[in-house]
């Protein structure tokens, strides 16, 4: 019995450690990765209309060019394919080689590929788009690794009382990344507009797009490398998490030493540290002495339904969330909040799109994230996720049912307010909790892997949303849809009904996910109880 008590001393010290400066340092270092993730993933939605004008405008056309459907799908969705791959690979690698060992690789990939995306050159539009898609795939691969590693690192550093808020704060940096994307686009566009003024497309198609506009989208994409580069050194200085070292590497003496280096905690005797390195009884399969694996019956018995819950709710959330985020410019155009493309210059259109996205981020997205930080350790993950899914469905129905009313002149502001509330409750809800919970409920040796699987399921949802919504939201009138190069869809109104349905399904599947509030990671993963 005494040996079992000694075994958990390192972990108990982490659970009871007071909030210290290093916790905030870890939030900033890990959070800047998520700042960059969000910037890189969502800035492409700002510049796709500009790309269409630059590379696909047809001389003599009454309307400016737009990306063909297959090209638009590839440019918007290829980063998600890379992200999905990175989440699975780096999640697995983080459990095999250690969190810190591969943490810098993800950031380096993001820095290199952000710059390379902006340097996408070619002799034809197809060449430029192909190069851009290639680098955005590998950019997404690096971003994907950041999800399981950042969540796992923060959960393993935090104490059990404030763990939810710390992980949520890392994830909340996404909101600032989305906000920064809009702000950078507005700033760059304002500078180029002042230096190279241009008339609307309807007045002079050729002059409406100055040659210098080709630099704008490149600068916007490359800016994403800056925040990642600024935190690379500090990410490399972070020690391995004590939980990984003690429970997976089975070196609790090193774990205690690493922990004492960055946190003000008690030191342990060597004998106690060695005892802590012993594998927990509950880590082993009851039929053998080896720790059970991801595909074992023992994992299925203990965590099978949990994995179904965390993966399915993230999948459904991302269908709705990424559909709205990536294509909000199209929704705003449909309800008349953004003027018709032919009435603006190329850079003027980018300015309007960036301003709309920034306003939504400022009023709905960012506050939602930080409400989660404030209340997650008070209300718990389960209640916030349930309420978030339910309110998302309610506001989407509030947009969809009276859709023609919102399209009427003078009602666009009401539509935007309702739309902002769907983002608020996504972020003060499942967009945050689906990220947090998988980092808390699985065994240490499988924690990053299971988080990566859950996150990858989410990115399947993002791919479904980004590809599917683009086609579904097209007008059911064949003539109107064909004018933009698309087959007929079900329209924006019916698409909003479908997204509300996804939110309601997420509400139901949340009941498969346990509540980790106030519990240690070992209690949630059952690593501190007999097999």
Short mmCIF file of C-alpha atoms in Angstrom, two decimals:
data_model
loop_
_atom_site.label_atom_id
_atom_site.label_comp_id
_atom_site.label_asym_id
_atom_site.label_seq_id
_atom_site.Cartn_x
_atom_site.Cartn_y
_atom_site.Cartn_z
CA UNK A 1 0.00 0.00 0.00
CA UNK A 2 2.82 2.37 0.90
CA UNK A 3 4.47 1.68 -2.46
CA UNK A 4 1.25 2.58 -4.26
CA UNK A 5 1.07 5.87 -2.35
CA UNK A 6 4.67 6.74 -3.15
CA UNK A 7 4.07 5.91 -6.77
CA UNK A 8 1.65 8.81 -7.21
CA UNK A 9 3.65 11.53 -5.37
CA UNK A 10 4.95 13.26 -8.50
CA UNK A 11 1.48 13.34 -10.05
CA UNK A 12 -0.20 14.46 -6.84
CA UNK A 13 2.26 17.33 -6.57
CA UNK A 14 1.31 18.44 -10.10
CA UNK A 15 -2.39 18.24 -9.28
CA UNK A 16 -2.03 20.35 -6.15
CA UNK A 17 0.62 22.82 -7.41
CA UNK A 18 -0.46 26.45 -7.12
CA UNK A 19 -0.85 28.48 -10.29
CA UNK A 20 2.57 29.92 -11.11
CA UNK A 21 4.29 32.07 -13.70
CA UNK A 22 5.39 29.04 -15.72
CA UNK A 23 1.77 28.02 -16.25
CA UNK A 24 1.18 31.35 -17.99
CA UNK A 25 4.41 30.97 -19.97
CA UNK A 26 3.22 27.57 -21.18
CA UNK A 27 -0.15 29.07 -22.15
CA UNK A 28 1.57 31.76 -24.23
CA UNK A 29 4.07 29.39 -25.88
CA UNK A 30 1.45 26.75 -26.71
CA UNK A 31 -1.20 29.37 -27.43
CA UNK A 32 0.87 31.19 -30.03
CA UNK A 33 0.91 27.94 -31.96
CA UNK A 34 -2.89 28.02 -31.98
CA UNK A 35 -2.86 31.71 -32.87
CA UNK A 36 -0.83 30.73 -35.93
CA UNK A 37 -3.03 27.70 -36.63
CA UNK A 38 -6.18 29.79 -36.80
CA UNK A 39 -4.53 32.57 -38.78
CA UNK A 40 -3.22 30.13 -41.39
CA UNK A 41 -6.39 28.04 -41.65
CA UNK A 42 -8.82 30.94 -41.99
CA UNK A 43 -6.84 33.62 -43.83
CA UNK A 44 -7.33 31.67 -47.06
CA UNK A 45 -11.06 32.43 -46.91
CA UNK A 46 -10.22 36.14 -47.03
CA UNK A 47 -8.21 35.99 -50.25
CA UNK A 48 -10.03 33.38 -52.37
CA UNK A 49 -12.19 36.01 -54.10
CA UNK A 50 -9.05 38.04 -54.84
CA UNK A 51 -7.38 34.92 -56.27
CA UNK A 52 -10.40 34.42 -58.53
CA UNK A 53 -10.16 37.98 -59.83
CA UNK A 54 -6.42 37.80 -60.45
CA UNK A 55 -6.21 34.41 -62.15
CA UNK A 56 -9.68 33.64 -63.54
CA UNK A 57 -11.18 36.90 -64.82
CA UNK A 58 -12.36 36.58 -68.43
CA UNK A 59 -11.96 39.65 -70.65
CA UNK A 60 -15.32 41.18 -71.48
CA UNK A 61 -17.20 39.38 -68.72
CA UNK A 62 -19.82 41.51 -66.90
CA UNK A 63 -18.60 40.12 -63.56
CA UNK A 64 -15.10 39.65 -62.13
CA UNK A 65 -13.56 36.18 -62.15
CA UNK A 66 -13.99 33.62 -59.42
CA UNK A 67 -12.25 30.36 -58.60
CA UNK A 68 -13.77 27.37 -60.43
CA UNK A 69 -15.56 24.98 -58.06
CA UNK A 70 -12.85 22.31 -58.11
CA UNK A 71 -10.10 24.87 -57.56
CA UNK A 72 -12.01 26.61 -54.75
CA UNK A 73 -12.64 23.25 -53.06
CA UNK A 74 -8.96 22.34 -53.29
CA UNK A 75 -7.64 25.70 -52.06
CA UNK A 76 -10.07 25.79 -49.12
CA UNK A 77 -9.94 22.12 -48.20
CA UNK A 78 -6.40 20.88 -48.83
CA UNK A 79 -5.08 22.33 -45.56
CA UNK A 80 -7.73 20.34 -43.69
CA UNK A 81 -6.56 17.13 -45.36
CA UNK A 82 -3.04 17.95 -44.20
CA UNK A 83 -4.30 18.84 -40.72
CA UNK A 84 -6.12 15.53 -40.42
CA UNK A 85 -2.96 13.63 -41.42
CA UNK A 86 -0.83 15.65 -39.00
CA UNK A 87 -3.20 15.08 -36.09
CA UNK A 88 -3.03 11.32 -36.50
CA UNK A 89 0.71 11.15 -37.15
CA UNK A 90 1.96 13.60 -34.52
CA UNK A 91 -0.58 12.34 -31.96
CA UNK A 92 0.88 8.85 -32.36
CA UNK A 93 4.46 10.17 -32.42
CA UNK A 94 3.88 12.32 -29.32
CA UNK A 95 3.02 9.19 -27.34
CA UNK A 96 5.98 7.27 -28.73
CA UNK A 97 8.80 9.81 -28.71
CA UNK A 98 7.53 12.32 -26.15
CA UNK A 99 5.60 15.55 -26.40
CA UNK A 100 8.57 17.90 -26.34
CA UNK A 101 10.65 15.84 -28.79
CA UNK A 102 8.31 16.53 -31.71
CA UNK A 103 6.80 19.84 -30.57
CA UNK A 104 9.30 21.97 -32.46
CA UNK A 105 8.87 20.06 -35.72
CA UNK A 106 5.25 21.15 -36.04
CA UNK A 107 6.13 24.81 -35.56
CA UNK A 108 9.01 24.62 -38.05
CA UNK A 109 6.69 23.15 -40.67
CA UNK A 110 4.23 25.96 -40.10
CA UNK A 111 6.90 28.65 -40.47
CA UNK A 112 8.39 27.21 -43.67
CA UNK A 113 5.08 26.46 -45.36
CA UNK A 114 3.48 29.82 -44.47
CA UNK A 115 6.31 31.56 -46.29
CA UNK A 116 6.27 29.06 -49.14
CA UNK A 117 2.49 29.48 -49.61
CA UNK A 118 3.01 33.16 -50.29
CA UNK A 119 5.78 32.35 -52.77
CA UNK A 120 3.53 30.16 -54.93
CA UNK A 121 4.55 31.05 -58.47
CA UNK A 122 3.77 29.51 -61.84
CA UNK A 123 3.40 30.24 -65.53
CA UNK A 124 -0.34 29.61 -65.46
CA UNK A 125 -3.22 29.89 -62.99
CA UNK A 126 -3.22 26.11 -62.64
CA UNK A 127 0.50 26.19 -61.77
CA UNK A 128 0.03 28.84 -59.08
CA UNK A 129 -2.97 27.06 -57.54
CA UNK A 130 -1.21 23.67 -57.60
CA UNK A 131 1.85 25.08 -55.84
CA UNK A 132 -0.34 26.87 -53.31
CA UNK A 133 -2.25 23.66 -52.57
CA UNK A 134 0.97 21.68 -52.16
CA UNK A 135 2.36 24.01 -49.53
CA UNK A 136 -0.97 24.43 -47.77
CA UNK A 137 -1.21 20.66 -47.39
CA UNK A 138 2.12 20.57 -45.53
CA UNK A 139 1.16 23.71 -43.62
CA UNK A 140 -1.94 21.83 -42.47
CA UNK A 141 0.23 18.82 -41.57
CA UNK A 142 2.20 20.97 -39.14
CA UNK A 143 -0.95 22.61 -37.79
CA UNK A 144 -2.43 19.16 -37.23
CA UNK A 145 0.42 18.17 -34.95
CA UNK A 146 -0.15 21.23 -32.80
CA UNK A 147 -3.61 20.05 -31.73
CA UNK A 148 -2.78 16.87 -29.77
CA UNK A 149 0.63 18.09 -28.58
CA UNK A 150 -0.46 21.49 -27.25
CA UNK A 151 -3.57 20.11 -25.56
CA UNK A 152 -1.68 17.21 -23.98
CA UNK A 153 1.23 19.35 -22.81
CA UNK A 154 -1.05 21.91 -21.19
CA UNK A 155 -3.23 19.27 -19.53
CA UNK A 156 -0.18 17.49 -18.11
CA UNK A 157 1.34 20.68 -16.69
CA UNK A 158 -1.85 22.05 -15.11
CA UNK A 159 -3.29 21.39 -11.66
CA UNK A 160 -6.70 19.76 -11.51
CA UNK A 161 -8.56 22.85 -10.23
CA UNK A 162 -7.65 25.15 -13.12
CA UNK A 163 -6.76 22.62 -15.83
CA UNK A 164 -9.84 23.35 -17.93
CA UNK A 165 -9.19 27.11 -17.93
CA UNK A 166 -5.54 26.62 -18.89
CA UNK A 167 -6.30 24.33 -21.83
CA UNK A 168 -9.16 26.62 -22.88
CA UNK A 169 -6.82 29.64 -22.76
CA UNK A 170 -4.44 27.89 -25.17
CA UNK A 171 -7.31 27.15 -27.52
CA UNK A 172 -8.73 30.67 -27.10
CA UNK A 173 -5.71 32.03 -28.92
CA UNK A 174 -7.45 30.78 -32.05
CA UNK A 175 -9.87 33.67 -31.68
CA UNK A 176 -7.05 36.19 -31.73
CA UNK A 177 -5.58 34.38 -34.75
CA UNK A 178 -8.84 34.77 -36.68
CA UNK A 179 -9.05 38.39 -35.57
CA UNK A 180 -5.44 39.00 -36.63
CA UNK A 181 -6.14 37.53 -40.07
CA UNK A 182 -8.87 40.07 -40.69
CA UNK A 183 -6.84 42.93 -39.21
CA UNK A 184 -3.77 42.14 -41.32
CA UNK A 185 -5.89 41.90 -44.47
CA UNK A 186 -7.55 45.23 -43.66
CA UNK A 187 -4.20 46.91 -42.99
CA UNK A 188 -2.44 45.56 -46.08
CA UNK A 189 -5.44 46.39 -48.27
CA UNK A 190 -5.64 49.93 -46.90
CA UNK A 191 -1.94 50.51 -47.65
CA UNK A 192 -2.21 49.20 -51.21
CA UNK A 193 -5.50 51.02 -51.84
CA UNK A 194 -3.91 54.30 -50.82
CA UNK A 195 -0.87 53.67 -52.99
CA UNK A 196 -2.67 52.12 -55.99
CA UNK A 197 -6.29 53.43 -56.09
CA UNK A 198 -8.58 51.56 -58.47
CA UNK A 199 -12.15 52.07 -59.82
CA UNK A 200 -14.95 49.47 -59.43
CA UNK A 201 -15.04 46.55 -61.87
CA UNK A 202 -18.23 47.89 -63.49
CA UNK A 203 -16.50 51.20 -64.32
CA UNK A 204 -13.22 49.79 -65.67
CA UNK A 205 -12.62 46.02 -65.44
CA UNK A 206 -8.91 46.19 -66.28
CA UNK A 207 -8.05 49.11 -63.97
CA UNK A 208 -10.11 47.66 -61.08
CA UNK A 209 -7.35 45.16 -60.44
CA UNK A 210 -3.90 46.79 -60.34
CA UNK A 211 -0.97 44.38 -60.92
CA UNK A 212 0.22 45.06 -57.37
CA UNK A 213 -2.87 43.24 -56.04
CA UNK A 214 -0.97 40.00 -56.62
CA UNK A 215 1.34 40.94 -53.74
CA UNK A 216 -1.51 41.43 -51.28
CA UNK A 217 -2.67 37.84 -50.91
CA UNK A 218 0.94 36.66 -50.72
CA UNK A 219 1.76 39.05 -47.87
CA UNK A 220 -1.39 38.03 -45.98
CA UNK A 221 -0.48 34.34 -46.20
CA UNK A 222 3.19 34.83 -45.32
CA UNK A 223 2.43 36.92 -42.25
CA UNK A 224 1.38 33.70 -40.49
CA UNK A 225 5.04 32.71 -40.17
CA UNK A 226 5.83 35.64 -37.87
CA UNK A 227 4.08 34.64 -34.60
CA UNK A 228 5.26 31.04 -35.01
CA UNK A 229 8.88 32.14 -35.49
CA UNK A 230 8.74 34.39 -32.41
CA UNK A 231 7.87 31.46 -30.13
CA UNK A 232 10.09 28.76 -31.65
CA UNK A 233 12.98 29.32 -29.20
CA UNK A 234 10.71 29.14 -26.14
CA UNK A 235 9.02 26.02 -27.41
CA UNK A 236 12.42 24.34 -27.68
CA UNK A 237 13.26 25.34 -24.11
CA UNK A 238 10.19 23.64 -22.59
CA UNK A 239 11.02 20.46 -20.66
CA UNK A 240 9.18 17.19 -21.25
CA UNK A 241 5.98 16.95 -19.23
CA UNK A 242 6.43 15.22 -15.87
CA UNK A 243 3.45 12.95 -16.49
CA UNK A 244 4.94 11.58 -19.72
CA UNK A 245 8.33 11.07 -18.09
CA UNK A 246 6.87 9.39 -15.00
CA UNK A 247 4.08 7.29 -16.53
CA UNK A 248 5.31 6.50 -20.05
CA UNK A 249 9.12 6.81 -19.89
CA UNK A 250 8.94 5.48 -16.27
CA UNK A 251 11.61 7.83 -14.98
CA UNK A 252 9.97 9.67 -12.09
CA UNK A 253 13.31 10.93 -10.77
CA UNK A 254 13.79 12.82 -14.01
CA UNK A 255 10.13 13.87 -13.93
CA UNK A 256 10.54 15.36 -10.46
CA UNK A 257 13.74 17.14 -11.52
CA UNK A 258 12.11 18.59 -14.66
CA UNK A 259 9.08 19.68 -12.69
CA UNK A 260 11.18 21.34 -10.00
CA UNK A 261 13.09 23.23 -12.71
CA UNK A 262 10.01 25.14 -13.86
CA UNK A 263 7.48 24.82 -11.00
CA UNK A 264 7.81 25.49 -7.30
CA UNK A 265 7.01 22.01 -5.98
CA UNK A 266 8.48 19.74 -3.35
CA UNK A 267 11.45 17.57 -4.20
CA UNK A 268 11.27 13.82 -3.85
CA UNK A 269 13.60 11.26 -2.46
CA UNK A 270 15.27 8.99 -4.99
CA UNK A 271 13.55 5.90 -3.60
CA UNK A 272 10.14 7.53 -3.90
CA UNK A 273 10.93 8.64 -7.43
CA UNK A 274 11.91 5.13 -8.42
CA UNK A 275 8.70 3.80 -6.92
CA UNK A 276 6.73 6.31 -8.94
CA UNK A 277 8.32 5.01 -12.12
CA UNK A 278 6.69 1.62 -11.65
CA UNK A 279 3.82 0.99 -14.08
CA UNK A 280 0.36 1.44 -12.59
CA UNK A 281 -1.62 -1.75 -12.17
CA UNK A 282 -4.53 -0.33 -14.13
CA UNK A 283 -2.25 0.29 -17.12
CA UNK A 284 -1.90 -3.43 -17.67
CA UNK A 285 -4.24 -5.76 -19.47
CA UNK A 286 -5.82 -8.18 -16.94
CA UNK A 287 -4.74 -11.11 -19.14
CA UNK A 288 -1.05 -10.16 -19.25
CA UNK A 289 1.43 -7.86 -17.54
CA UNK A 290 1.82 -5.50 -20.48
CA UNK A 291 0.03 -2.13 -20.72
CA UNK A 292 -3.10 -2.40 -22.85
CA UNK A 293 -3.05 -0.76 -26.28
CA UNK A 294 -5.43 1.33 -28.32
CA UNK A 295 -6.88 -1.66 -30.18
CA UNK A 296 -7.22 -3.90 -27.13
CA UNK A 297 -10.46 -5.16 -25.63
CA UNK A 298 -9.46 -3.53 -22.33
CA UNK A 299 -9.24 -0.08 -23.98
CA UNK A 300 -12.59 -0.68 -25.66
CA UNK A 301 -14.12 -1.65 -22.32
CA UNK A 302 -12.77 1.38 -20.47
CA UNK A 303 -12.68 4.11 -23.10
CA UNK A 304 -14.36 2.84 -26.28
CA UNK A 305 -17.58 4.84 -25.88
CA UNK A 306 -15.56 7.83 -24.69
CA UNK A 307 -13.60 7.81 -27.96
CA UNK A 308 -16.82 7.49 -29.96
CA UNK A 309 -18.19 10.48 -28.02
CA UNK A 310 -15.17 12.78 -28.35
CA UNK A 311 -14.68 11.94 -32.04
CA UNK A 312 -18.33 12.17 -33.13
CA UNK A 313 -19.10 15.42 -31.31
CA UNK A 314 -15.97 17.04 -32.76
CA UNK A 315 -16.94 15.75 -36.22
CA UNK A 316 -20.42 17.28 -36.03
CA UNK A 317 -19.20 20.53 -34.51
CA UNK A 318 -16.66 21.10 -37.28
CA UNK A 319 -19.20 20.50 -40.05
CA UNK A 320 -21.15 23.48 -38.75
CA UNK A 321 -18.27 25.61 -37.50
CA UNK A 322 -16.00 25.46 -40.54
CA UNK A 323 -18.89 25.76 -42.99
CA UNK A 324 -19.82 29.05 -41.38
CA UNK A 325 -16.29 30.33 -40.90
CA UNK A 326 -14.88 29.59 -44.34
CA UNK A 327 -17.94 30.69 -46.28
CA UNK A 328 -19.25 33.55 -44.23
CA UNK A 329 -18.26 35.88 -47.06
CA UNK A 330 -20.67 34.00 -49.36
CA UNK A 331 -23.44 34.12 -46.75
CA UNK A 332 -22.93 37.85 -46.25
CA UNK A 333 -23.04 38.37 -50.01
CA UNK A 334 -26.25 36.33 -50.23
CA UNK A 335 -28.03 38.54 -47.69
CA UNK A 336 -26.61 41.74 -49.20
CA UNK A 337 -24.28 42.75 -46.36
CA UNK A 338 -21.31 42.77 -48.75
CA UNK A 339 -21.96 44.71 -52.01
CA UNK A 340 -22.03 42.95 -55.38
CA UNK A 341 -18.54 42.12 -56.64
CA UNK A 342 -18.85 44.20 -59.82
CA UNK A 343 -19.49 47.35 -57.78
CA UNK A 344 -16.06 47.08 -56.09
CA UNK A 345 -12.43 46.98 -57.07
CA UNK A 346 -10.42 43.83 -56.34
CA UNK A 347 -8.86 45.25 -53.19
CA UNK A 348 -12.10 46.95 -52.19
CA UNK A 349 -13.82 43.56 -52.14
CA UNK A 350 -11.05 42.08 -49.98
CA UNK A 351 -11.42 45.01 -47.59
CA UNK A 352 -15.18 44.44 -47.21
CA UNK A 353 -14.73 40.69 -46.65
CA UNK A 354 -11.97 41.23 -44.07
CA UNK A 355 -14.00 43.87 -42.25
CA UNK A 356 -17.02 41.54 -42.03
CA UNK A 357 -14.94 38.60 -40.75
CA UNK A 358 -13.16 40.82 -38.22
CA UNK A 359 -16.44 42.18 -36.89
CA UNK A 360 -17.84 38.66 -36.41
CA UNK A 361 -14.60 37.56 -34.69
CA UNK A 362 -14.61 40.60 -32.43
CA UNK A 363 -18.27 40.39 -31.41
CA UNK A 364 -18.85 36.64 -31.32
CA UNK A 365 -15.79 34.44 -31.72
CA UNK A 366 -13.27 35.98 -29.29
CA UNK A 367 -15.75 36.64 -26.42
CA UNK A 368 -17.03 33.06 -26.73
CA UNK A 369 -13.58 31.59 -26.24
CA UNK A 370 -12.89 33.65 -23.13
CA UNK A 371 -16.29 32.94 -21.60
CA UNK A 372 -15.22 29.30 -21.75
CA UNK A 373 -11.94 30.13 -20.01
CA UNK A 374 -13.84 31.94 -17.25
CA UNK A 375 -16.56 29.36 -16.63
CA UNK A 376 -15.28 25.92 -17.63
CA UNK A 377 -13.96 25.03 -14.18
CA UNK A 378 -17.15 26.38 -12.61
CA UNK A 379 -19.86 24.92 -14.85
CA UNK A 380 -17.90 21.96 -16.19
CA UNK A 381 -17.25 20.73 -19.72
CA UNK A 382 -20.46 18.69 -20.05
CA UNK A 383 -22.90 21.54 -19.35
CA UNK A 384 -21.03 24.01 -21.55
CA UNK A 385 -20.94 21.57 -24.48
CA UNK A 386 -24.63 20.68 -24.16
CA UNK A 387 -25.71 24.30 -23.92
CA UNK A 388 -23.41 25.33 -26.77
CA UNK A 389 -24.75 22.75 -29.21
CA UNK A 390 -28.33 23.60 -28.26
CA UNK A 391 -27.87 27.34 -28.68
CA UNK A 392 -26.03 26.89 -31.98
CA UNK A 393 -29.01 24.92 -33.29
CA UNK A 394 -31.44 27.55 -31.98
CA UNK A 395 -29.67 30.48 -33.64
CA UNK A 396 -29.19 28.61 -36.92
CA UNK A 397 -32.91 27.91 -36.97
CA UNK A 398 -33.44 31.58 -36.13
CA UNK A 399 -31.52 32.41 -39.30
CA UNK A 400 -33.05 29.72 -41.48
CA UNK A 401 -36.78 29.89 -40.67
CA UNK A 402 -37.25 33.63 -41.45
CA UNK A 403 -34.45 33.64 -44.07
CA UNK A 404 -36.36 35.76 -46.59
CA UNK A 405 -36.99 38.31 -43.85
CA UNK A 406 -33.26 38.62 -43.20
CA UNK A 407 -32.62 39.16 -46.91
CA UNK A 408 -34.98 42.12 -47.04
CA UNK A 409 -33.50 45.62 -47.12
CA UNK A 410 -32.75 46.97 -43.67
CA UNK A 411 -32.66 43.59 -41.93
CA UNK A 412 -29.06 42.64 -42.68
CA UNK A 413 -27.81 43.96 -39.34
CA UNK A 414 -30.18 41.62 -37.48
CA UNK A 415 -28.89 38.70 -39.56
CA UNK A 416 -25.28 39.54 -38.69
CA UNK A 417 -26.13 39.78 -34.97
CA UNK A 418 -27.84 36.37 -35.04
CA UNK A 419 -24.94 34.94 -37.04
CA UNK A 420 -22.44 36.29 -34.48
CA UNK A 421 -24.35 34.52 -31.70
CA UNK A 422 -23.87 31.15 -33.43
CA UNK A 423 -20.11 31.77 -33.26
CA UNK A 424 -20.33 32.91 -29.66
CA UNK A 425 -22.06 29.71 -28.56
CA UNK A 426 -19.80 27.54 -30.71
CA UNK A 427 -16.81 28.93 -28.83
CA UNK A 428 -18.55 29.18 -25.46
CA UNK A 429 -19.46 25.60 -26.14
CA UNK A 430 -18.36 22.60 -28.21
CA UNK A 431 -15.60 24.24 -30.25
CA UNK A 432 -13.63 24.62 -27.00
CA UNK A 433 -14.82 21.58 -25.05
CA UNK A 434 -14.25 19.08 -27.86
CA UNK A 435 -10.62 20.21 -27.80
CA UNK A 436 -10.26 20.12 -24.01
CA UNK A 437 -11.90 16.84 -22.96
CA UNK A 438 -9.81 14.41 -25.08
CA UNK A 439 -6.69 15.76 -23.37
CA UNK A 440 -8.10 14.81 -19.95
CA UNK A 441 -9.80 11.42 -20.07
CA UNK A 442 -7.36 8.97 -21.72
CA UNK A 443 -4.26 7.19 -20.29
CA UNK A 444 -0.99 9.11 -20.53
CA UNK A 445 0.62 6.68 -22.99
CA UNK A 446 -2.40 7.02 -25.35
CA UNK A 447 -3.44 10.59 -24.55
CA UNK A 448 -1.96 12.35 -27.59
CA UNK A 449 -3.01 9.51 -29.90
CA UNK A 450 -6.64 9.61 -28.75
CA UNK A 451 -6.70 13.40 -28.91
CA UNK A 452 -5.29 13.17 -32.44
CA UNK A 453 -7.99 10.66 -33.45
CA UNK A 454 -10.74 12.88 -32.01
CA UNK A 455 -9.28 15.97 -33.68
CA UNK A 456 -8.90 14.11 -36.99
CA UNK A 457 -12.58 13.18 -36.84
CA UNK A 458 -13.22 16.88 -36.42
CA UNK A 459 -11.21 17.66 -39.53
CA UNK A 460 -13.21 15.08 -41.48
CA UNK A 461 -16.17 17.20 -40.43
CA UNK A 462 -14.34 20.35 -41.54
CA UNK A 463 -13.68 18.76 -44.94
CA UNK A 464 -17.34 17.74 -45.23
CA UNK A 465 -18.32 21.26 -44.24
CA UNK A 466 -15.87 23.11 -46.47
CA UNK A 467 -16.52 20.99 -49.55
CA UNK A 468 -20.17 20.16 -48.94
CA UNK A 469 -21.43 23.59 -47.91
CA UNK A 470 -19.83 25.17 -50.97
CA UNK A 471 -22.01 23.02 -53.21
CA UNK A 472 -25.10 22.71 -51.00
CA UNK A 473 -25.42 26.47 -50.48
CA UNK A 474 -25.71 27.14 -54.22
CA UNK A 475 -29.07 28.27 -55.54
CA UNK A 476 -31.51 25.48 -56.45
CA UNK A 477 -32.15 27.48 -59.65
CA UNK A 478 -29.88 25.80 -62.26
CA UNK A 479 -29.36 29.07 -64.14
CA UNK A 480 -28.15 30.97 -61.06
CA UNK A 481 -25.89 28.14 -59.90
CA UNK A 482 -24.43 27.59 -63.37
CA UNK A 483 -23.54 31.29 -63.58
CA UNK A 484 -20.92 30.62 -60.91
CA UNK A 485 -19.83 27.28 -62.35
CA UNK A 486 -21.69 25.10 -59.82
CA UNK A 487 -24.43 22.47 -60.09
CA UNK A 488 -27.72 23.37 -58.38
CA UNK A 489 -27.67 23.09 -54.57
CA UNK A 490 -30.27 23.35 -51.84
CA UNK A 491 -29.66 27.04 -51.11
CA UNK A 492 -28.35 28.87 -48.06
CA UNK A 493 -31.62 28.54 -46.16
CA UNK A 494 -31.78 24.73 -46.37
CA UNK A 495 -28.05 24.51 -45.69
CA UNK A 496 -28.62 26.36 -42.41
CA UNK A 497 -31.33 23.82 -41.54
CA UNK A 498 -28.80 21.03 -42.19
CA UNK A 499 -26.21 22.69 -39.94
CA UNK A 500 -28.81 23.06 -37.18
CA UNK A 501 -29.43 19.32 -37.50
CA UNK A 502 -25.71 18.64 -37.04
CA UNK A 503 -25.76 20.71 -33.85
CA UNK A 504 -28.73 18.78 -32.45
CA UNK A 505 -26.98 15.47 -33.21
CA UNK A 506 -23.90 16.78 -31.37
CA UNK A 507 -26.11 17.61 -28.40
CA UNK A 508 -27.30 14.00 -28.21
CA UNK A 509 -23.84 12.43 -28.59
CA UNK A 510 -22.41 14.64 -25.83
CA UNK A 511 -24.01 12.20 -23.37
CA UNK A 512 -21.23 9.71 -24.27
CA UNK A 513 -18.56 12.08 -22.92
CA UNK A 514 -17.65 12.06 -19.17
CA UNK A 515 -17.19 15.16 -17.00
CA UNK A 516 -13.50 15.70 -15.98
CA UNK A 517 -14.08 18.83 -13.85
CA UNK A 518 -12.13 18.75 -10.59
CA UNK A 519 -10.67 15.29 -11.20
CA UNK A 520 -7.03 14.36 -11.75
CA UNK A 521 -5.94 13.01 -15.12
CA UNK A 522 -5.14 9.67 -13.48
CA UNK A 523 -8.61 9.49 -11.97
CA UNK A 524 -10.24 10.15 -15.34
CA UNK A 525 -8.01 7.66 -17.18
CA UNK A 526 -8.33 5.17 -14.27
CA UNK A 527 -4.56 4.81 -14.03
CA UNK A 528 -4.78 5.08 -10.24
CA UNK A 529 -7.08 2.12 -9.63
CA UNK A 530 -6.62 -1.66 -9.91
CA UNK A 531 -7.35 -3.46 -13.15
#
